Amino acid sequence: MVPNRCIYYLTVAVHVVLVLVALSKVVLQENLRSQLLEQYDGMLVSGGATATKQLWLLGLRLLQLVDVQAVLLHGSSILLSNRFFHDPYSRHLNGMSHLWSVLTCCCMLTNLLAMLLFFRFISITYSTVQDSLYAGLEMYQFDSVWSDFWNHLQTHSQCCGVRNHADWTGMLWETPEKEDQFRRLLLPDGGQTPALVPISCCRKQHHHCTGGERINLGVTELLRTAALDGTSIINHTGCFASVQNSLASTVRLISTLDVILCSMQVSGFKCKRSSTIAA
């Protein structure tokens, strides 16, 4: 009876750990959703397109559903293990055991697939974030929502542009009426190509941006300065790298829990299969 009791406690402990791992994944995925959809009103994953936001959210909810399934299965397995231990000769338990083995196998395969899909999901998320940021560059001058978004992101993250500050200089903020004016700003007669960036690109120690000329255009204010001089007062790090870094810890934790969950499920299934064959 002692070995059986030890096996019972070990089985329950394994299922409890699996439930906690799956619940932790759900919480972390919810945190990821909050970071991308609430912190910046979803603009990081869609450029403001509601349909894209809903598709991204649907993908995340499906991944969470797999973890909820794991929670329910392993939580029920604890109850089933308790029934096995206290009433091992019940005529219904043999059929329940076979059914539960099939369900466990399906859950294991689903979690393996979900783990692979999560890696792909994150890759698509990063690509979508980058595309959204570039789309926001084009709208910076004309849309106050995007200008506020970029100013907030660049000020608080101490970054500039998507990859670097050159993204702003290369962006043609043009309208048909102001084409000549913008060409003069970007390529002044007899001068070198200037650094043309939003004021929010300035470093904290240079928050007044006294090293350049302030130009009020559209819905926001820009800073024009000689390219060589401007690099000393503006941030060089791109905002895409900053966003990636802010999400990296959450993504790593979810990936680690994915590996732990799948590894424990595969190991448990192999042990159960071996014991069944031996019996």
PDB file of N, CA and C in Angstrom, residues 11 97-98 100-102 104-105 264-279:
ATOM      1  N   THR A  11       1.488  11.402  -8.608  1.00  0.00           N
ATOM      2  CA  THR A  11       0.593  11.691  -9.736  1.00  0.00           C
ATOM      3  C   THR A  11      -0.170  12.989  -9.518  1.00  0.00           C
ATOM      4  N   SER A  97     -10.472   5.085 -17.424  1.00  0.00           N
ATOM      5  CA  SER A  97      -9.026   5.199 -17.586  1.00  0.00           C
ATOM      6  C   SER A  97      -8.638   5.238 -19.055  1.00  0.00           C
ATOM      7  N   HIS A  98      -9.252   4.374 -19.863  1.00  0.00           N
ATOM      8  CA  HIS A  98      -8.950   4.358 -21.298  1.00  0.00           C
ATOM      9  C   HIS A  98      -9.406   5.658 -21.966  1.00  0.00           C
ATOM     10  N   TRP A 100      -9.749   8.538 -20.534  1.00  0.00           N
ATOM     11  CA  TRP A 100      -8.878   9.626 -20.074  1.00  0.00           C
ATOM     12  C   TRP A 100      -7.509   9.579 -20.758  1.00  0.00           C
ATOM     13  N   SER A 101      -7.044   8.386 -21.091  1.00  0.00           N
ATOM     14  CA  SER A 101      -5.779   8.257 -21.819  1.00  0.00           C
ATOM     15  C   SER A 101      -5.895   8.881 -23.208  1.00  0.00           C
ATOM     16  N   VAL A 102      -7.034   8.652 -23.858  1.00  0.00           N
ATOM     17  CA  VAL A 102      -7.258   9.242 -25.182  1.00  0.00           C
ATOM     18  C   VAL A 102      -7.318  10.763 -25.086  1.00  0.00           C
ATOM     19  N   THR A 104      -6.019  12.656 -22.762  1.00  0.00           N
ATOM     20  CA  THR A 104      -4.688  13.165 -22.419  1.00  0.00           C
ATOM     21  C   THR A 104      -3.790  13.216 -23.641  1.00  0.00           C
ATOM     22  N   CYS A 105      -3.877  12.190 -24.477  1.00  0.00           N
ATOM     23  CA  CYS A 105      -3.087  12.164 -25.715  1.00  0.00           C
ATOM     24  C   CYS A 105      -3.485  13.316 -26.635  1.00  0.00           C
ATOM     25  N   MET A 264       6.534  17.721 -19.817  1.00  0.00           N
ATOM     26  CA  MET A 264       5.924  16.940 -18.735  1.00  0.00           C
ATOM     27  C   MET A 264       4.792  16.065 -19.262  1.00  0.00           C
ATOM     28  N   GLN A 265       4.028  16.590 -20.215  1.00  0.00           N
ATOM     29  CA  GLN A 265       2.930  15.796 -20.766  1.00  0.00           C
ATOM     30  C   GLN A 265       3.454  14.595 -21.551  1.00  0.00           C
ATOM     31  N   VAL A 266       4.493  14.828 -22.371  1.00  0.00           N
ATOM     32  CA  VAL A 266       5.079  13.729 -23.150  1.00  0.00           C
ATOM     33  C   VAL A 266       5.681  12.679 -22.221  1.00  0.00           C
ATOM     34  N   SER A 267       6.422  13.130 -21.204  1.00  0.00           N
ATOM     35  CA  SER A 267       7.040  12.190 -20.255  1.00  0.00           C
ATOM     36  C   SER A 267       5.979  11.397 -19.501  1.00  0.00           C
ATOM     37  N   GLY A 268       4.935  12.087 -19.049  1.00  0.00           N
ATOM     38  CA  GLY A 268       3.862  11.413 -18.328  1.00  0.00           C
ATOM     39  C   GLY A 268       3.137  10.400 -19.196  1.00  0.00           C
ATOM     40  N   PHE A 269       2.933  10.754 -20.473  1.00  0.00           N
ATOM     41  CA  PHE A 269       2.236   9.830 -21.373  1.00  0.00           C
ATOM     42  C   PHE A 269       3.082   8.587 -21.637  1.00  0.00           C
ATOM     43  N   LYS A 270       4.395   8.781 -21.790  1.00  0.00           N
ATOM     44  CA  LYS A 270       5.288   7.635 -22.002  1.00  0.00           C
ATOM     45  C   LYS A 270       5.297   6.712 -20.787  1.00  0.00           C
ATOM     46  N   CYS A 271       5.347   7.305 -19.594  1.00  0.00           N
ATOM     47  CA  CYS A 271       5.336   6.495 -18.367  1.00  0.00           C
ATOM     48  C   CYS A 271       4.043   5.700 -18.245  1.00  0.00           C
ATOM     49  N   LYS A 272       2.938   6.363 -18.549  1.00  0.00           N
ATOM     50  CA  LYS A 272       1.632   5.693 -18.444  1.00  0.00           C
ATOM     51  C   LYS A 272       1.534   4.563 -19.460  1.00  0.00           C
ATOM     52  N   ARG A 273       2.052   4.822 -20.668  1.00  0.00           N
ATOM     53  CA  ARG A 273       2.013   3.794 -21.711  1.00  0.00           C
ATOM     54  C   ARG A 273       2.882   2.592 -21.326  1.00  0.00           C
ATOM     55  N   SER A 274       4.060   2.880 -20.749  1.00  0.00           N
ATOM     56  CA  SER A 274       4.968   1.802 -20.335  1.00  0.00           C
ATOM     57  C   SER A 274       4.344   0.944 -19.237  1.00  0.00           C
ATOM     58  N   SER A 275       3.700   1.608 -18.266  1.00  0.00           N
ATOM     59  CA  SER A 275       3.074   0.863 -17.165  1.00  0.00           C
ATOM     60  C   SER A 275       1.892   0.039 -17.653  1.00  0.00           C
ATOM     61  N   THR A 276       1.181   0.551 -18.671  1.00  0.00           N
ATOM     62  CA  THR A 276       0.044  -0.187 -19.225  1.00  0.00           C
ATOM     63  C   THR A 276       0.514  -1.445 -19.945  1.00  0.00           C
ATOM     64  N   ILE A 277       1.605  -1.302 -20.728  1.00  0.00           N
ATOM     65  CA  ILE A 277       2.152  -2.447 -21.453  1.00  0.00           C
ATOM     66  C   ILE A 277       2.671  -3.504 -20.482  1.00  0.00           C
ATOM     67  N   ALA A 278       3.345  -3.027 -19.410  1.00  0.00           N
ATOM     68  CA  ALA A 278       3.900  -3.947 -18.412  1.00  0.00           C
ATOM     69  C   ALA A 278       2.799  -4.730 -17.705  1.00  0.00           C
ATOM     70  N   ALA A 279       1.672  -4.033 -17.472  1.00  0.00           N
ATOM     71  CA  ALA A 279       0.556  -4.694 -16.808  1.00  0.00           C
ATOM     72  C   ALA A 279      -0.089  -5.747 -17.705  1.00  0.00           C
TER      73      ALA A 279
END
